[in-house]
PDB file of C-alpha atoms in Angstrom:
ATOM      1  CA  MET A 390      -3.171  90.537 -40.136  1.00  0.00           C
ATOM      2  CA  TYR A 391      -4.585  93.225 -37.915  1.00  0.00           C
ATOM      3  CA  ARG A 392      -8.417  91.892 -38.402  1.00  0.00           C
ATOM      4  CA  HIS A 393      -6.171  89.074 -36.530  1.00  0.00           C
ATOM      5  CA  LEU A 394      -4.555  90.166 -33.648  1.00  0.00           C
ATOM      6  CA  SER A 395      -5.273  89.101 -30.232  1.00  0.00           C
ATOM      7  CA  ALA A 396      -7.610  90.865 -27.879  1.00  0.00           C
ATOM      8  CA  HIS A 397      -6.597  92.125 -24.506  1.00  0.00           C
ATOM      9  CA  HIS A 398      -9.257  90.976 -21.676  1.00  0.00           C
ATOM     10  CA  GLY A 399     -10.047  94.434 -21.151  1.00  0.00           C
ATOM     11  CA  ASP A 400     -10.737  97.884 -22.655  1.00  0.00           C
ATOM     12  CA  CYS A 401      -7.677  99.404 -24.616  1.00  0.00           C
ATOM     13  CA  VAL A 402      -6.597 102.092 -26.303  1.00  0.00           C
ATOM     14  CA  LEU A 403      -4.743 102.314 -30.371  1.00  0.00           C
ATOM     15  CA  VAL A 404      -1.265 103.810 -30.309  1.00  0.00           C
ATOM     16  CA  VAL A 405      -1.067 104.763 -33.583  1.00  0.00           C
ATOM     17  CA  TYR A 406       3.151 105.600 -34.690  1.00  0.00           C
ATOM     18  CA  ARG A 407       3.498 108.821 -37.313  1.00  0.00           C
ATOM     19  CA  ILE A 408       6.090 110.406 -38.779  1.00  0.00           C
ATOM     20  CA  ASN A 409       5.332 114.153 -39.024  1.00  0.00           C
ATOM     21  CA  ARG A 410       5.205 114.973 -42.755  1.00  0.00           C
ATOM     22  CA  PRO A 411       2.371 117.234 -43.216  1.00  0.00           C
ATOM     23  CA  GLY A 412       1.196 117.281 -46.657  1.00  0.00           C
ATOM     24  CA  LYS A 413       0.027 113.603 -47.179  1.00  0.00           C
ATOM     25  CA  ILE A 414      -2.731 113.696 -49.743  1.00  0.00           C
ATOM     26  CA  ASP A 415      -4.290 110.696 -51.765  1.00  0.00           C
ATOM     27  CA  SER A 416      -4.471 112.657 -55.022  1.00  0.00           C
ATOM     28  CA  ALA A 417      -7.720 110.273 -55.730  1.00  0.00           C
ATOM     29  CA  THR A 418     -10.190 111.334 -52.963  1.00  0.00           C
ATOM     30  CA  SER A 419      -8.245 114.253 -51.691  1.00  0.00           C
ATOM     31  CA  ARG A 420      -8.004 112.868 -48.372  1.00  0.00           C
ATOM     32  CA  ARG A 421      -5.273 114.031 -45.977  1.00  0.00           C
ATOM     33  CA  TYR A 422      -3.391 111.374 -44.218  1.00  0.00           C
ATOM     34  CA  GLY A 423      -1.368 111.325 -40.825  1.00  0.00           C
ATOM     35  CA  GLU A 424      -0.283 114.961 -39.515  1.00  0.00           C
ATOM     36  CA  THR A 425      -1.683 117.669 -41.521  1.00  0.00           C
ATOM     37  CA  GLY A 426      -0.264 120.648 -40.148  1.00  0.00           C
ATOM     38  CA  GLN A 427      -3.653 122.194 -40.419  1.00  0.00           C
ATOM     39  CA  SER A 428      -7.078 122.840 -38.440  1.00  0.00           C
ATOM     40  CA  GLU A 429      -8.419 120.493 -35.899  1.00  0.00           C
ATOM     41  CA  ALA A 430     -11.844 119.355 -38.536  1.00  0.00           C
ATOM     42  CA  VAL A 431      -9.071 118.874 -40.960  1.00  0.00           C
ATOM     43  CA  GLN A 432      -6.492 116.620 -38.633  1.00  0.00           C
ATOM     44  CA  LEU A 433      -9.923 114.715 -37.349  1.00  0.00           C
ATOM     45  CA  GLU A 434     -10.630 113.484 -40.900  1.00  0.00           C
ATOM     46  CA  ALA A 435      -7.349 112.276 -40.789  1.00  0.00           C
ATOM     47  CA  ASP A 436      -7.461 110.693 -37.609  1.00  0.00           C
ATOM     48  CA  ARG A 437     -10.655 109.181 -37.852  1.00  0.00           C
ATOM     49  CA  LYS A 438     -10.850 107.094 -41.392  1.00  0.00           C
ATOM     50  CA  TRP A 439     -10.107 104.341 -41.913  1.00  0.00           C
ATOM     51  CA  TRP A 440      -8.797 101.641 -40.038  1.00  0.00           C
ATOM     52  CA  LEU A 441      -8.530  98.199 -39.633  1.00  0.00           C
ATOM     53  CA  ILE A 442     -10.164  97.325 -35.959  1.00  0.00           C
ATOM     54  CA  SER A 443     -10.144  93.689 -35.537  1.00  0.00           C
ATOM     55  CA  PRO A 444     -13.582  92.540 -34.380  1.00  0.00           C
ATOM     56  CA  ALA A 445     -11.717  91.240 -30.597  1.00  0.00           C
ATOM     57  CA  HIS A 446     -11.104  95.010 -30.067  1.00  0.00           C
ATOM     58  CA  GLN A 447     -14.318  96.724 -31.599  1.00  0.00           C
ATOM     59  CA  ASP A 448     -16.104  96.479 -28.408  1.00  0.00           C
ATOM     60  CA  ARG A 449     -13.595  97.332 -25.777  1.00  0.00           C
ATOM     61  CA  LEU A 450     -11.601  99.939 -27.830  1.00  0.00           C
ATOM     62  CA  LYS A 451     -12.114 103.025 -26.084  1.00  0.00           C
ATOM     63  CA  GLY A 452      -9.657 105.744 -27.618  1.00  0.00           C
ATOM     64  CA  PHE A 453      -6.393 106.404 -30.041  1.00  0.00           C
ATOM     65  CA  VAL A 454      -3.235 107.771 -28.629  1.00  0.00           C
ATOM     66  CA  TYR A 455      -1.225 109.812 -31.571  1.00  0.00           C
ATOM     67  CA  ILE A 456       2.792 109.523 -31.724  1.00  0.00           C
ATOM     68  CA  GLY A 457       3.955 112.166 -34.263  1.00  0.00           C
ATOM     69  CA  ASP A 458       8.297 111.876 -34.295  1.00  0.00           C
ATOM     70  CA  GLY A 459       8.681 109.770 -30.698  1.00  0.00           C
ATOM     71  CA  VAL A 460       6.378 112.446 -29.045  1.00  0.00           C
ATOM     72  CA  VAL A 461       2.570 111.559 -27.952  1.00  0.00           C
ATOM     73  CA  THR A 462       0.733 114.682 -30.004  1.00  0.00           C
ATOM     74  CA  ARG A 463      -2.690 114.115 -28.498  1.00  0.00           C
ATOM     75  CA  VAL A 464      -5.040 111.182 -27.366  1.00  0.00           C
ATOM     76  CA  ARG A 465      -8.340 111.114 -28.587  1.00  0.00           C
ATOM     77  CA  ALA A 466     -11.543 108.813 -26.997  1.00  0.00           C
ATOM     78  CA  VAL A 467     -14.104 106.916 -29.142  1.00  0.00           C
ATOM     79  CA  GLN A 468     -16.935 109.236 -29.196  1.00  0.00           C
ATOM     80  CA  PRO A 469     -19.850 107.125 -26.787  1.00  0.00           C
ATOM     81  CA  GLY A 470     -22.886 106.130 -28.284  1.00  0.00           C
ATOM     82  CA  GLY A 471     -21.358 107.654 -31.670  1.00  0.00           C
ATOM     83  CA  ALA A 472     -21.989 105.430 -34.835  1.00  0.00           C
ATOM     84  CA  TRP A 473     -19.146 103.265 -36.555  1.00  0.00           C
ATOM     85  CA  ARG A 474     -18.864 103.280 -40.298  1.00  0.00           C
ATOM     86  CA  TYR A 475     -17.536 100.712 -42.307  1.00  0.00           C
ATOM     87  CA  ASP A 476     -16.031 100.732 -46.077  1.00  0.00           C
ATOM     88  CA  ASP A 477     -16.147  97.656 -48.309  1.00  0.00           C
ATOM     89  CA  ARG A 478     -12.872  96.452 -47.210  1.00  0.00           C
ATOM     90  CA  GLY A 479     -14.448  96.444 -43.265  1.00  0.00           C
ATOM     91  CA  TYR A 480     -12.030  99.446 -42.549  1.00  0.00           C
ATOM     92  CA  ALA A 481     -13.729 101.517 -40.184  1.00  0.00           C
ATOM     93  CA  ASP A 482     -14.559 105.133 -39.592  1.00  0.00           C
ATOM     94  CA  VAL A 483     -14.284 105.689 -36.026  1.00  0.00           C
ATOM     95  CA  PRO A 484     -16.129 108.543 -34.083  1.00  0.00           C
ATOM     96  CA  ARG A 485     -13.738 110.190 -31.973  1.00  0.00           C
ATOM     97  CA  THR A 486     -13.560 113.571 -29.155  1.00  0.00           C
ATOM     98  CA  PRO A 487     -12.202 116.473 -29.764  1.00  0.00           C
ATOM     99  CA  PRO A 488      -8.342 116.015 -28.140  1.00  0.00           C
ATOM    100  CA  LEU A 489      -8.429 115.504 -24.315  1.00  0.00           C
ATOM    101  CA  THR A 490      -6.580 117.327 -22.237  1.00  0.00           C
ATOM    102  CA  ASP A 491      -4.682 115.864 -19.348  1.00  0.00           C
ATOM    103  CA  ARG A 492      -7.544 116.299 -16.884  1.00  0.00           C
ATOM    104  CA  GLU A 493     -10.133 114.409 -18.976  1.00  0.00           C
ATOM    105  CA  ILE A 494      -7.288 111.818 -20.527  1.00  0.00           C
ATOM    106  CA  ALA A 495      -7.271 111.093 -16.472  1.00  0.00           C
ATOM    107  CA  GLU A 496     -10.853 110.757 -16.348  1.00  0.00           C
ATOM    108  CA  HIS A 497     -11.416 108.465 -19.279  1.00  0.00           C
ATOM    109  CA  PHE A 498      -8.068 106.763 -18.666  1.00  0.00           C
ATOM    110  CA  PRO A 499      -6.908 106.578 -15.637  1.00  0.00           C
ATOM    111  CA  THR A 500      -4.226 103.485 -15.790  1.00  0.00           C
ATOM    112  CA  LEU A 501      -3.016 104.983 -18.841  1.00  0.00           C
ATOM    113  CA  GLY A 502      -0.207 106.514 -18.166  1.00  0.00           C
ATOM    114  CA  ILE A 503       0.653 108.817 -21.561  1.00  0.00           C
ATOM    115  CA  ARG A 504      -0.031 112.358 -21.582  1.00  0.00           C
ATOM    116  CA  PRO A 505       0.641 114.432 -24.856  1.00  0.00           C
ATOM    117  CA  GLY A 506       4.156 115.533 -24.559  1.00  0.00           C
ATOM    118  CA  ASP A 507       5.284 112.546 -23.604  1.00  0.00           C
ATOM    119  CA  ALA A 508       8.291 110.661 -25.214  1.00  0.00           C
ATOM    120  CA  ARG A 509       7.291 107.232 -26.693  1.00  0.00           C
ATOM    121  CA  PRO A 510      10.186 106.417 -29.383  1.00  0.00           C
ATOM    122  CA  HIS A 511       8.888 104.556 -32.086  1.00  0.00           C
ATOM    123  CA  VAL A 512       9.561 101.052 -32.807  1.00  0.00           C
ATOM    124  CA  ARG A 513      10.820 100.350 -36.218  1.00  0.00           C
ATOM    125  CA  GLY A 514       8.119  98.649 -38.492  1.00  0.00           C
ATOM    126  CA  LYS A 515       5.323  99.281 -35.766  1.00  0.00           C
ATOM    127  CA  ILE A 516       3.082 101.611 -36.675  1.00  0.00           C
ATOM    128  CA  ARG A 517       0.326 100.997 -34.508  1.00  0.00           C
ATOM    129  CA  GLU A 518      -0.305  99.046 -30.970  1.00  0.00           C
ATOM    130  CA  TYR A 519      -3.463  98.318 -28.707  1.00  0.00           C
ATOM    131  CA  GLN A 520      -2.269  99.380 -25.137  1.00  0.00           C
ATOM    132  CA  PRO A 521      -4.592  97.669 -22.529  1.00  0.00           C
ATOM    133  CA  LEU A 522      -6.329  99.912 -20.137  1.00  0.00           C
TER     134      LEU A 522
END
């Protein structure tokens, strides 16, 4: 379904809604999911893999905003010049930056209007959405 979402006409970020439940691990691959409660290296691994990004958004996707229990936990930019990898299902491993500071968010995404710590209540049934910049 997400592969065919209509695209915005400009750059965007993907807003990801999560419930803070540390310890979600895939038993087959030992891969951690969601909010891990672990180090930045572990959280980055959970944040960057595997996303079904619609082809219309791939060139325009500039970052990700992570929401945990209705609060913005971090914002990451897509790593400029980084190589996107895809698995056999078409899911992407998107290269990302470390979490951005408020100043870096203002520089990268001046029209975003979302900062860590901001309230952003979860809408039941919505797990992600594209936000135009």
